[in-house]
XYZ file of C-alpha atoms in Angstrom:
629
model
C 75.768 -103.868 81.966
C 78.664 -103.831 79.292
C 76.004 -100.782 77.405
C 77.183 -98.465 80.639
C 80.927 -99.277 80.804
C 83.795 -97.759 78.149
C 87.237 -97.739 77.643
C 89.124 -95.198 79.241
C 91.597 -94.157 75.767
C 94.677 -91.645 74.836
C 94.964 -91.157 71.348
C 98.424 -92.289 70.150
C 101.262 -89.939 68.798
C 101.135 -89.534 65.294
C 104.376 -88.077 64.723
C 107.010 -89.942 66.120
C 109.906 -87.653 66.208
C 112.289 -90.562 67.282
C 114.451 -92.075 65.091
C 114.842 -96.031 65.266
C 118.246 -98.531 64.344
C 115.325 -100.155 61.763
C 111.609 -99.744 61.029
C 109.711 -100.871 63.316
C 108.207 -104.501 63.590
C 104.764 -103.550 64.271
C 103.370 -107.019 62.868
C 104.991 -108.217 65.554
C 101.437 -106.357 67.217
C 98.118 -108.193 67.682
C 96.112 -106.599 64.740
C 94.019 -104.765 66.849
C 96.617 -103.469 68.956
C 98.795 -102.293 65.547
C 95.466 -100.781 64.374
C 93.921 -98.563 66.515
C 94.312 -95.183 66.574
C 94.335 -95.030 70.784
C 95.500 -96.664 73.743
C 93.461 -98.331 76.195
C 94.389 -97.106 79.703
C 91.437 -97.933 82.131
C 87.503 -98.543 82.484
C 84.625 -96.154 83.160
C 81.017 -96.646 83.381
C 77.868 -94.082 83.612
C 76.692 -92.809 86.337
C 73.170 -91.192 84.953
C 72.692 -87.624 83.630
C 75.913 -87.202 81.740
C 77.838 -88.604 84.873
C 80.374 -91.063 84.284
C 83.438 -92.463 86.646
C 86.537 -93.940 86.742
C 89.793 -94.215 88.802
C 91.718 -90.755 89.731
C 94.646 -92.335 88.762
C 93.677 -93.628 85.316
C 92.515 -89.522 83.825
C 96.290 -88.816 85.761
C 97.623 -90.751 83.353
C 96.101 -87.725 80.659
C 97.780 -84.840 82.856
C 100.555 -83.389 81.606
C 101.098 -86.386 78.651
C 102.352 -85.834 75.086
C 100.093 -88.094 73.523
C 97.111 -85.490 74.359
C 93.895 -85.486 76.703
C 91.990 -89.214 77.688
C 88.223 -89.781 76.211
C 85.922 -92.486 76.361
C 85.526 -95.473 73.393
C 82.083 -97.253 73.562
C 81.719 -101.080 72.726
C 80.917 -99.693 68.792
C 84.248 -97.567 68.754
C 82.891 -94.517 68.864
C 85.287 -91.813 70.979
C 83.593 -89.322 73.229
C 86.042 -86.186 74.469
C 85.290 -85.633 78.207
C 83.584 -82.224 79.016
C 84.074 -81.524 82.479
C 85.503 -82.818 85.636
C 82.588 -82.534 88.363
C 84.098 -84.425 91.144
C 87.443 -85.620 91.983
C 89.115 -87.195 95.056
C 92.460 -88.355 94.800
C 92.914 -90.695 98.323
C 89.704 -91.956 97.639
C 90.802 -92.665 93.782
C 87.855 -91.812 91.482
C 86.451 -89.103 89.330
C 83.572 -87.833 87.974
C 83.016 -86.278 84.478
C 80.743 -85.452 81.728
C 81.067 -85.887 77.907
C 80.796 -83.134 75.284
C 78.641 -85.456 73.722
C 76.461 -88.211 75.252
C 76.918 -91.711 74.091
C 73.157 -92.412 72.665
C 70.982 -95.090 74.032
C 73.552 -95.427 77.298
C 72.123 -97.750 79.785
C 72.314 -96.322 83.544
C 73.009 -99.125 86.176
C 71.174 -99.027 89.678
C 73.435 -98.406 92.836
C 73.465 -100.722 96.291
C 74.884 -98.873 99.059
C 74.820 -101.452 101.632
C 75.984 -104.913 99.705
C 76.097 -107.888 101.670
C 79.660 -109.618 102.442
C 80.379 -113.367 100.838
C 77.780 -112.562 97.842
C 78.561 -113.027 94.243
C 80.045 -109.886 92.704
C 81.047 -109.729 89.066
C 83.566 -107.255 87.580
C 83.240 -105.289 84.520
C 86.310 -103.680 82.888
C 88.799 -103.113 79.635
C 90.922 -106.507 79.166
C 93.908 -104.969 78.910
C 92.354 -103.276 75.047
C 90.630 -106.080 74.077
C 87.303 -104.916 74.986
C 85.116 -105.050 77.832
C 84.459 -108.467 79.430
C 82.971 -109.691 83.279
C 84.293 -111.953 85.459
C 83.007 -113.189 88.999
C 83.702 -113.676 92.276
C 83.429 -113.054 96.120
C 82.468 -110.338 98.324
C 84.987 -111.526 100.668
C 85.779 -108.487 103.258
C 86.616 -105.017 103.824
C 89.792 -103.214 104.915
C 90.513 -99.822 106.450
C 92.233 -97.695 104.037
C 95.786 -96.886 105.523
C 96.283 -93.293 105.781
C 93.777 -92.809 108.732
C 91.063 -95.549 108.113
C 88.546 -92.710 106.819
C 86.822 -95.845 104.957
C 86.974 -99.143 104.359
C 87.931 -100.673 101.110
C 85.782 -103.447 99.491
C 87.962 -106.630 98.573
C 86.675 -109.467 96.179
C 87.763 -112.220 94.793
C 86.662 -111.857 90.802
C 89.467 -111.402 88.571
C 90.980 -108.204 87.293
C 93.410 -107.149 85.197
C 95.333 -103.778 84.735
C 92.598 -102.271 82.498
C 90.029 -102.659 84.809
C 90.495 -99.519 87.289
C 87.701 -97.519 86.714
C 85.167 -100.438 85.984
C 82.103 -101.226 88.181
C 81.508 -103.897 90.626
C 78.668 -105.306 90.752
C 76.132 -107.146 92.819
C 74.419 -110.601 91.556
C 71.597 -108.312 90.326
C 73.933 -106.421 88.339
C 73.692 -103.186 90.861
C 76.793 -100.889 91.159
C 78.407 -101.480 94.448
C 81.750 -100.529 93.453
C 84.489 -98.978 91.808
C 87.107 -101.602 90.831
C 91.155 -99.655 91.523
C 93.785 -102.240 92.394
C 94.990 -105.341 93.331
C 96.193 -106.554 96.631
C 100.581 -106.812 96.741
C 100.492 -109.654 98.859
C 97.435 -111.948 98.145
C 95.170 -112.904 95.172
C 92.293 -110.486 95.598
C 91.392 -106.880 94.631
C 90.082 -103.688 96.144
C 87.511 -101.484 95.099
C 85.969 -97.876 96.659
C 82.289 -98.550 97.753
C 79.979 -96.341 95.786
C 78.334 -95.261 98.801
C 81.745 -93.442 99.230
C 81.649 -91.178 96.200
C 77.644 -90.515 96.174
C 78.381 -88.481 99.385
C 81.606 -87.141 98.325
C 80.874 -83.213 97.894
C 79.485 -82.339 94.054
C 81.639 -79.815 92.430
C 84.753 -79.817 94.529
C 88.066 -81.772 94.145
C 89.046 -82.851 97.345
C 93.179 -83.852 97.491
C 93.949 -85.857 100.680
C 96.973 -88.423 100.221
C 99.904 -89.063 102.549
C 103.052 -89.104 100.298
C 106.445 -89.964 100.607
C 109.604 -88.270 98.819
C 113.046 -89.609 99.093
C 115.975 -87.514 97.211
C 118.819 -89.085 95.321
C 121.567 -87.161 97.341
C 120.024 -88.187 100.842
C 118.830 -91.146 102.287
C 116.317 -89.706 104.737
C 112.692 -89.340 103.590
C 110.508 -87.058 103.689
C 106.770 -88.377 104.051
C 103.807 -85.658 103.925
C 99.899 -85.066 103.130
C 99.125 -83.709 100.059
C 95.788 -81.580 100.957
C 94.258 -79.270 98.544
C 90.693 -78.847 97.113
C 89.742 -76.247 94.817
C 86.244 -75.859 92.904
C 84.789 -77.861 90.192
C 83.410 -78.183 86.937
C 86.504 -77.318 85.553
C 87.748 -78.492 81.557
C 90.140 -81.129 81.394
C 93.101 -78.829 80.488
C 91.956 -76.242 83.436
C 91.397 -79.126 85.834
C 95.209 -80.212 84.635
C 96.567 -77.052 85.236
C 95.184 -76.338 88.899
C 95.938 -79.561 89.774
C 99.316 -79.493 88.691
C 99.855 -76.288 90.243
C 99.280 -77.435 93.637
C 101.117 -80.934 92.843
C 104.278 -78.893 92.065
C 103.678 -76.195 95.325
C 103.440 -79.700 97.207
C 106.985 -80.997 95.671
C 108.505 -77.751 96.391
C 107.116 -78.301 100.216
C 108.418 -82.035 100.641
C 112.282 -80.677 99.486
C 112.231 -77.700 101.645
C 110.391 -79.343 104.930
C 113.527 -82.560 104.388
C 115.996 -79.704 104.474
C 114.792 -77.571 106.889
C 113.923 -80.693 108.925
C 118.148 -81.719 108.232
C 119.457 -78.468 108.069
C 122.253 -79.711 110.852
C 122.924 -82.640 109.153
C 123.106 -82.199 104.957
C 126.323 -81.642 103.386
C 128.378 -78.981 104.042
C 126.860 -78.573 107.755
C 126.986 -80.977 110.679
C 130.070 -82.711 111.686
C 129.675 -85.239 109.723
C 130.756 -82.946 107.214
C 134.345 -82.400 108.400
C 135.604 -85.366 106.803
C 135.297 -84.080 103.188
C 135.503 -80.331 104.093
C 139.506 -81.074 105.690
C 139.732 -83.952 102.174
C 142.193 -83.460 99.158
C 140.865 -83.051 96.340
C 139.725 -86.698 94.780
C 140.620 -85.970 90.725
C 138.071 -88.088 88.830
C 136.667 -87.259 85.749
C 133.672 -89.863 86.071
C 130.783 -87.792 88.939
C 130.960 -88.992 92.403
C 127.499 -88.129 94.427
C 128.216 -86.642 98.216
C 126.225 -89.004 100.156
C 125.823 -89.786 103.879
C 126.722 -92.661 105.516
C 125.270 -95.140 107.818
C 127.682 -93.500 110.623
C 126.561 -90.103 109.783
C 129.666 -89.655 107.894
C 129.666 -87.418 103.929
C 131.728 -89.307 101.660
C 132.058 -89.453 97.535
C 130.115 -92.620 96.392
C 130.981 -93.641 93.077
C 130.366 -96.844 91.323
C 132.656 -98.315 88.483
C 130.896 -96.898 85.144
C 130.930 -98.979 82.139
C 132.805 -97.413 79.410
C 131.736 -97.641 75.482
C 134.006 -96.334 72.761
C 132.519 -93.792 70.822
C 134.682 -92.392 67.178
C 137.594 -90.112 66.873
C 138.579 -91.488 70.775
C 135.503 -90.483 72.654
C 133.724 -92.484 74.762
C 130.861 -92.800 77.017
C 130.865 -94.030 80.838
C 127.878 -94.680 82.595
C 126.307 -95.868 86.084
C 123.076 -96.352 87.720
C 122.647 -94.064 91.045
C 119.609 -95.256 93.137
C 117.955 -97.289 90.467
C 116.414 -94.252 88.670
C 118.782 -92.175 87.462
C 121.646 -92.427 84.648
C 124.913 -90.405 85.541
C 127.616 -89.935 82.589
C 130.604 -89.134 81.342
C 131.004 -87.927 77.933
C 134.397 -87.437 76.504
C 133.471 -85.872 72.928
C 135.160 -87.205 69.544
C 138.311 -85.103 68.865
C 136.706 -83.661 65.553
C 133.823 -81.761 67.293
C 134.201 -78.894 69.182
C 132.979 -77.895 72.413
C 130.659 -75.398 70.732
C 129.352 -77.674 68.818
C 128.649 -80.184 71.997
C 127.330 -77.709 73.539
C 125.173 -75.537 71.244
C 123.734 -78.450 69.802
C 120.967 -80.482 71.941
C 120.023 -82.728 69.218
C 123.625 -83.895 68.441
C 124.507 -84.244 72.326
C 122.277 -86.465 72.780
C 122.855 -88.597 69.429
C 126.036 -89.346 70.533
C 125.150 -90.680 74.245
C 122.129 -92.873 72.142
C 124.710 -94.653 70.565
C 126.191 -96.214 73.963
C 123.021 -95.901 76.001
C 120.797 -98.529 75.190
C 117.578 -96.860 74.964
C 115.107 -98.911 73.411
C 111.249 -99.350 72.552
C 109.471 -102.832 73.129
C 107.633 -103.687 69.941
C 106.054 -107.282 70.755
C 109.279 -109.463 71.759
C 111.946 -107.218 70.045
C 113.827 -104.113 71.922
C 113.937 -101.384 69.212
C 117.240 -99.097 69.491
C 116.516 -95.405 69.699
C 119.361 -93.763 68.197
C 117.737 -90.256 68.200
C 115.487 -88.088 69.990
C 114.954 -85.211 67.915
C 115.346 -81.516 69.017
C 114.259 -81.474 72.879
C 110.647 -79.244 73.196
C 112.754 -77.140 75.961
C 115.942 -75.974 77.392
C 117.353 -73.975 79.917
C 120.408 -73.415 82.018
C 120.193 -74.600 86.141
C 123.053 -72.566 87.916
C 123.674 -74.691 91.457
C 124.982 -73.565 94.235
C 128.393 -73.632 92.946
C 127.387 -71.778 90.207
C 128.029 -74.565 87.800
C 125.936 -74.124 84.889
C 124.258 -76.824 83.787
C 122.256 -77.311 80.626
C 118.791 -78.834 80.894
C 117.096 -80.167 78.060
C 113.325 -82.426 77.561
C 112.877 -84.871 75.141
C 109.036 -86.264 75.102
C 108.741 -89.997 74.523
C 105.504 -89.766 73.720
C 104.719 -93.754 72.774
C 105.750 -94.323 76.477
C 104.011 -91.328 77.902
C 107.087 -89.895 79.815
C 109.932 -87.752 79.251
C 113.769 -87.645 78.920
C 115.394 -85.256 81.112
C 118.800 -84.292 81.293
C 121.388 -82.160 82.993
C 124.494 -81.485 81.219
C 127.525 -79.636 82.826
C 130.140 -78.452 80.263
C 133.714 -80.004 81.132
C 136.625 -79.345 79.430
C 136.462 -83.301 77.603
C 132.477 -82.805 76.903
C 130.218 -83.375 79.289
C 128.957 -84.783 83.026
C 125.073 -85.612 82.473
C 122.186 -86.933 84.387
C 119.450 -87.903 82.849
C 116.171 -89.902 83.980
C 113.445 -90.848 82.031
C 110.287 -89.200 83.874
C 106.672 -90.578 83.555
C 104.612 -87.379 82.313
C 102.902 -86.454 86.055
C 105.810 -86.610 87.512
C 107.946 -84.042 85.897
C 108.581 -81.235 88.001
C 109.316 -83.515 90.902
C 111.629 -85.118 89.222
C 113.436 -81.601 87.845
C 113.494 -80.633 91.241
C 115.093 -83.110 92.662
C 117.904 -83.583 89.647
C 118.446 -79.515 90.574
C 118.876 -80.510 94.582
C 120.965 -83.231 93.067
C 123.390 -80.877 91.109
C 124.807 -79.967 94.604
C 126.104 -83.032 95.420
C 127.467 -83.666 91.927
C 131.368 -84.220 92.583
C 134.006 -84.685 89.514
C 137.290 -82.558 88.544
C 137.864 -81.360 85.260
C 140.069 -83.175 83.115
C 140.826 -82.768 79.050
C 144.143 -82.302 76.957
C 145.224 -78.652 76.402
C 143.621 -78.539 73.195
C 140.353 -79.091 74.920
C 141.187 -76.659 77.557
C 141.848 -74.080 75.034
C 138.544 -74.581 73.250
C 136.619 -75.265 76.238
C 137.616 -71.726 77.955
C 136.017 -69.734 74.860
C 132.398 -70.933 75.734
C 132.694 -68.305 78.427
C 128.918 -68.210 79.146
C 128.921 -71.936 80.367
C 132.446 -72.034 82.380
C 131.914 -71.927 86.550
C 132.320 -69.365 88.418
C 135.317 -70.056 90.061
C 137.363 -70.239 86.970
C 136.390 -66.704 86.536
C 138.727 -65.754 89.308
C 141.640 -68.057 87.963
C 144.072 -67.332 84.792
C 145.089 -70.301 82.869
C 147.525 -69.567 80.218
C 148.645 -71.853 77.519
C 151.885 -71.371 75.252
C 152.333 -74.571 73.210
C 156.035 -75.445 73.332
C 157.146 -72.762 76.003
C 155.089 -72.373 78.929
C 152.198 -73.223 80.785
C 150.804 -71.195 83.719
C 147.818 -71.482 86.536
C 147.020 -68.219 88.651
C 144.708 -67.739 91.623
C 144.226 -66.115 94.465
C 145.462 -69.333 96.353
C 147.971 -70.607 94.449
C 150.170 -70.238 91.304
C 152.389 -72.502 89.255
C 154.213 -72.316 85.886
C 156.364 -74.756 84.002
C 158.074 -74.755 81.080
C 158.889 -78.221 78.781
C 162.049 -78.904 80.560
C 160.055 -80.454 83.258
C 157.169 -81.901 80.934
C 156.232 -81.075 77.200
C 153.450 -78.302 76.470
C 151.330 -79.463 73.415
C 148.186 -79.767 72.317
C 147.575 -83.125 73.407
C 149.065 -82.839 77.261
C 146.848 -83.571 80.248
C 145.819 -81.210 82.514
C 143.182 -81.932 85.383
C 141.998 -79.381 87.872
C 140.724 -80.955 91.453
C 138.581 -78.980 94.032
C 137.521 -79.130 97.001
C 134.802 -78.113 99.455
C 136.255 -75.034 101.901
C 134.778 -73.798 105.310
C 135.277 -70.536 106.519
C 136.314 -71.382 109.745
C 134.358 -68.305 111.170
C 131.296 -69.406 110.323
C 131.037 -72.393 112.978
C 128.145 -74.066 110.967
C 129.614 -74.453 107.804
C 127.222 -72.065 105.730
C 129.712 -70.121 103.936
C 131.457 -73.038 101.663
C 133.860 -72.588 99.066
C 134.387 -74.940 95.639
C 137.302 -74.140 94.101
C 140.628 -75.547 92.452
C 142.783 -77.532 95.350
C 144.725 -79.867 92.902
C 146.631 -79.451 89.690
C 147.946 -82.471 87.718
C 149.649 -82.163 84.176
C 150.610 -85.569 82.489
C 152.055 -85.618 79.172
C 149.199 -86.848 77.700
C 146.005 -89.011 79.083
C 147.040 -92.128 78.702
C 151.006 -92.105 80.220
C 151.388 -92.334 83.518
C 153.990 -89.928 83.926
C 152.612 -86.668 85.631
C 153.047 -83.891 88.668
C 150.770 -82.432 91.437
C 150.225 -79.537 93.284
C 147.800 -80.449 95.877
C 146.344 -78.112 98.556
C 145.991 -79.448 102.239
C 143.662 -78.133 105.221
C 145.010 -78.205 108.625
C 142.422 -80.856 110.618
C 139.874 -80.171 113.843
C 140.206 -81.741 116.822
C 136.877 -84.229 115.685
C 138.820 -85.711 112.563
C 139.934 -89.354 113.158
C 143.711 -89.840 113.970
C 144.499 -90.243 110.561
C 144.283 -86.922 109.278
C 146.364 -85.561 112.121
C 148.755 -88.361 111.171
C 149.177 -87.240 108.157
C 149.392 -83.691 108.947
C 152.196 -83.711 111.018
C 153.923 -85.968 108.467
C 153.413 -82.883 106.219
C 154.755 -80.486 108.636
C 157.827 -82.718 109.330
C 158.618 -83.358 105.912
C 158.434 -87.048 106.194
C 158.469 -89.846 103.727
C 157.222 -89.686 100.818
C 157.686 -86.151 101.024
C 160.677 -85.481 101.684
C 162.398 -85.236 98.719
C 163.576 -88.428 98.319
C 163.005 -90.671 95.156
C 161.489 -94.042 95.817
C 159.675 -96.975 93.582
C 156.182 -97.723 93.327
C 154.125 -99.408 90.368
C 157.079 -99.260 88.340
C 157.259 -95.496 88.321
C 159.822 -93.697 90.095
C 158.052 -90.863 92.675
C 159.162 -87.689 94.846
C 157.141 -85.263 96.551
C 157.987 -82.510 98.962
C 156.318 -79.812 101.270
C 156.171 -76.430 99.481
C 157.168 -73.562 101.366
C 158.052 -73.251 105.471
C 156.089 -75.679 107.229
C 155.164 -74.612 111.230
C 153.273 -75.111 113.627
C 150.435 -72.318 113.184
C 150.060 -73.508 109.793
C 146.286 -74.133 108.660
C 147.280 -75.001 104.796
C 149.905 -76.958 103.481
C 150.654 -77.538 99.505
C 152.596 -80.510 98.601
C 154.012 -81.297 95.178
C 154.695 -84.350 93.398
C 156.479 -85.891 90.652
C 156.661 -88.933 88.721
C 158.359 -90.499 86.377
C 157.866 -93.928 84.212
C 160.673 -96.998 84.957
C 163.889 -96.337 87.246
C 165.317 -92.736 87.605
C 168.029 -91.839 89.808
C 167.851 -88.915 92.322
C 169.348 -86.483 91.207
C 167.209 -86.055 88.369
C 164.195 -86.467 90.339
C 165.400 -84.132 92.537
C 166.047 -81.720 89.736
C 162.766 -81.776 88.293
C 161.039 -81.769 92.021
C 163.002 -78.548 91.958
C 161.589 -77.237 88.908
C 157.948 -77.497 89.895
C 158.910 -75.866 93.270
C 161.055 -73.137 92.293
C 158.023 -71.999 89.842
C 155.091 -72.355 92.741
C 153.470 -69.170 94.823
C 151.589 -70.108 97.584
C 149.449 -67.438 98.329
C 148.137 -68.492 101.667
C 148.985 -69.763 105.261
């Protein structure tokens, strides 16, 4: 019986274009392990006439990879390269092949269709690359499968191990019964396809027949749909890769559009539950908030407190988790490379998040630091609805058969990134999703003026918005913000203008209120703060406010008609808080047809009096246009 089952095998990378804190440890390997040229992955066995099986999802670990196309190793180590794919079902798990070259002397094992429950049954498989070994058991029951109970699974009791999908189960006279594919979640036995099930399957046709389910990271609603395709067989490997993956992706590209067609009166910006953050100021964080729906219904920012690791020349990295898959990030770039260098180099980039993101490779016991990826095998540029640009970039890892993906959006301090590492099949579902997920990126933009000034010549990467806005920077005599909503200028009698002052830009999400469902959003610039520089607390607003609807919770009406009525703390009087000394005041004539409001707002560090509170209040006024109603 072991003559007619093989090792399902990848070949492993050659080059490694990674580059490691320290060579790696790979005595820490069993010998054989550290020694052979491929990876054990699964378990097939021969069918007769160039026929041999194994488990649909073992060759899927093949599609797409960057450690190349899966063959067969026979108990002598010989390596056969598979041929063609002759059958293929994906719900039912298995697939049929032939070999461009036939193993010699192969043994063929006879089939039982109709096995008997509570016999002796003995698996055959790969021992997790050790070789092929058999171990017994029980018969014990079958179990619909749980799409539509189309067929029953076989369950047994004989041990199995990881390696083994693919393998043959057999009957006490060593016929094949079965085809050995997983293990139970909840109790200590494993299933396996009856063989009866693929000798009828149709010859020369892959038949793809799986319920699915998709969930998005900006939505907590899922999406759950059949994937159901066939197309013809024999095809090559690579072909059979390719058509499959075609139809994969059209699937993918199905799920997203049927969840927001199916929520198309719900996702953020339509819906009432939208109101809430289309009628918000502008939140000014420089660490990416996701727009996310809550339990009520409700479209918030959801942020998580990022941990923060210094990087030289006083950058620094910050970094959360969103949904358990995905990394989001905050790179403020050292202060002695420039944003064209951040940005026109992919290889550097990403050096410099490796040394605060612990990306590592398990050699035996020891985690192995990555601290480089090499130059990423592609890039592009993702424009979201916003028309943010955002760079995209692929890194393979081919030693753990997957990918690094990232999405970088230039901001005047570096850069806001996502990245998830993405098993090789999985890909484009993954890129899709991260692109859906670029619309519900949140963050303002936030650097010192020197950044600004170096971050507005990379004119190919700025959004669209600031496009339609004039930012003008005189170091030491004035500083200026023009659009079509609102303008400002000061001068350094209210704060200093150098290279190293703050500035941070807020937006905010804007309905036209003729369209009733929200479709016509803008993003654009609905807060301007200036500080000194990053770290002093000392700083001024200009802050944009929407009028509310009647469905907005008390609160914002509340604090509308404090707005309108000038009252405290805008009323231009000075008062303490967190040892700073504050004033604030309504721009403009407030009234009662009024659907947008600015306010302004200054601070100072320790005690100040009034009056020269009030006189630098006066200066940010005096100097603000407000250019709507």
């Amino acid at each position: 019986m072991t003559a007619a089952t093989f090792e399902v095998v990848i070949p492993k990378p050659i080059d490694d274009p990674l580059t490691y804190e320290k060579p790696l440890p790979l005595d820490l390997l069993p010998y054989q392990f550290r020694n052979d040229k491929y990876l054990s992955i699964g378990t097939a066995f021969a069918l007769g006439g160039n026929c041999y099986v194994t488990a649909a999802h073992v060759l899927d670990i093949g599609i797409g990879s960057p450690m190349g196309a899966p063959a067969l190793r026979d108990a002598s180590g010989h390596v056969y390269a598979i041929d063609k794919i002759i059958k293929f079902s994906l719900g039912q798990d298995f697939v049929v092949f032939s070999l461009t070259q036939q193993p010699p002397n192969t043994a063929t094992l006879e089939t039982d269709t109709k096995p008997e429950l509570n016999e002796t049954v003995y698996a055959v498989g790969n021992a997790l690359g050790t070789g092929v070994i058999v171990r017994d058991g029980l018969y014990t029951s079958d179990t619909p499968e749980d799409q539509d109970g189309r067929w029953k699974w076989m369950r047994f009791s004989a041990a199995a191990s990881p390696g083994n999908s693919g393998g043959p189960l057999l009957d006490k006279d060593g016929k094949i019964i079965g085809i050995v594919l997983m293990k139970s979640p909840n109790e200590n036995l494993n299933y396996a396809l009856p063989i009866d099930e693929l000798l009828k399957a149709p010859d020369n046709l892959a038949v793809i027949d799986k319920r699915l389910t998709y969930q998005p990271t900006f939505f907590n609603d899922t999406q759950a749909g059949v994937f159901k395709q066939q197309f013809a067989l024999p095809k090559t490997f690579d072909d059979f890769s390719t058509t499959y993956l075609k139809f994969g992706d059209a699937f993918a590209d199905d799920q997203l559009k049927t969840l927001r067609e199916k929520n198309a009166d719900k996702l953020f910006p339509n819906g009432n539950g939208s109101n809430r953050l289309l009628h918000a100021s502008a939140d000014l964080h420089t660490f990416p908030s996701i727009i996310r729906r809550n339990s009520n219904g409700t479209w918030l920012l959801t942020s998580s407190q990022p941990n923060r690791s210094p990087l030289p020349k006083n950058g620094y990295l910050e970094t959360s988790v969103v949904g358990g898959n995905m990394l989001l990030m905050h790179l403020r770039k050292p202060d002695d490379l420039s944003a064209n260098q951040l940005y026109g180099d992919a290889r550097q980039s990403m050096d410099l998040i490796l040394k605060s993101w612990l990306l590592s490779r398990d050699i035996g016991s020891e985690k192995v630091r990555v601290t480089s990826l090499g130059e990423p095998t592609q890039q592009s540029v993702y424009n979201d609805v916003y028309r943010r640009h955002w760079q995209v970039r692929l890194w393979p890892l081919a030693y753990g058969n997957a990918l690094v993906m990232s999405f970088s959006l230039p901001v005047p301090d570096g850069y806001v990134t996502m990245i998830q590492l993405a098993p090789a099949g999985e890909r484009y579902p993954i890129m899709i999703d991260m692109q859906a997920t670029c619309d519900f990126i949140d963050v303002s933009y936030g650097g010192t003026l020197a950044q600004w000034k170096d971050y507005l010549t990379n004119t190919a990467l700025l959004p669209a918005v600031l496009s339609g806005i004039d930012l003008h920077i005189d170091y030491g005599h004035e500083f200026s913000f023009h659009s079509k909503r609102f303008s400002l200028s000061y001068m350094p009698e209210l704060q200093k203008i150098d290279p190293g002052s703050y500035l941070e830009l807020g937006f905010s999400y804007i309905a036209d209120n003729t369209s009733r469902d929200h479709s016509k959003v803008t993003w654009d610039v609905t807060d301007v703060m200036a500080k000194p520089n990053a770290n002093n607390a000392e700083r001024f607003n200009v802050t944009r406010h929407a009028a509310p609807t009647d469905d907005l919770e008390d609160s914002f009406r509340n604090r509308w008609d404090k707005f309108k009525h000038r009252q405290p703390p805008d009323d231009s009087i000075a008062y303490s808080k967190d040892d700073m000394t504050q004033i604030g005041t309504v721009a403009g004539q407030p009234s009662d047809s009024s659907t947008v409001l600015y306010t302004t707002f200054v601070a100072a560090e320790g005690s100040v009096p009034q009056d020269a509170m009030k006189s630098k209040l006066d200066l940010l006024v005096k100097n603000l246009q407000v250019n709507e109603h």
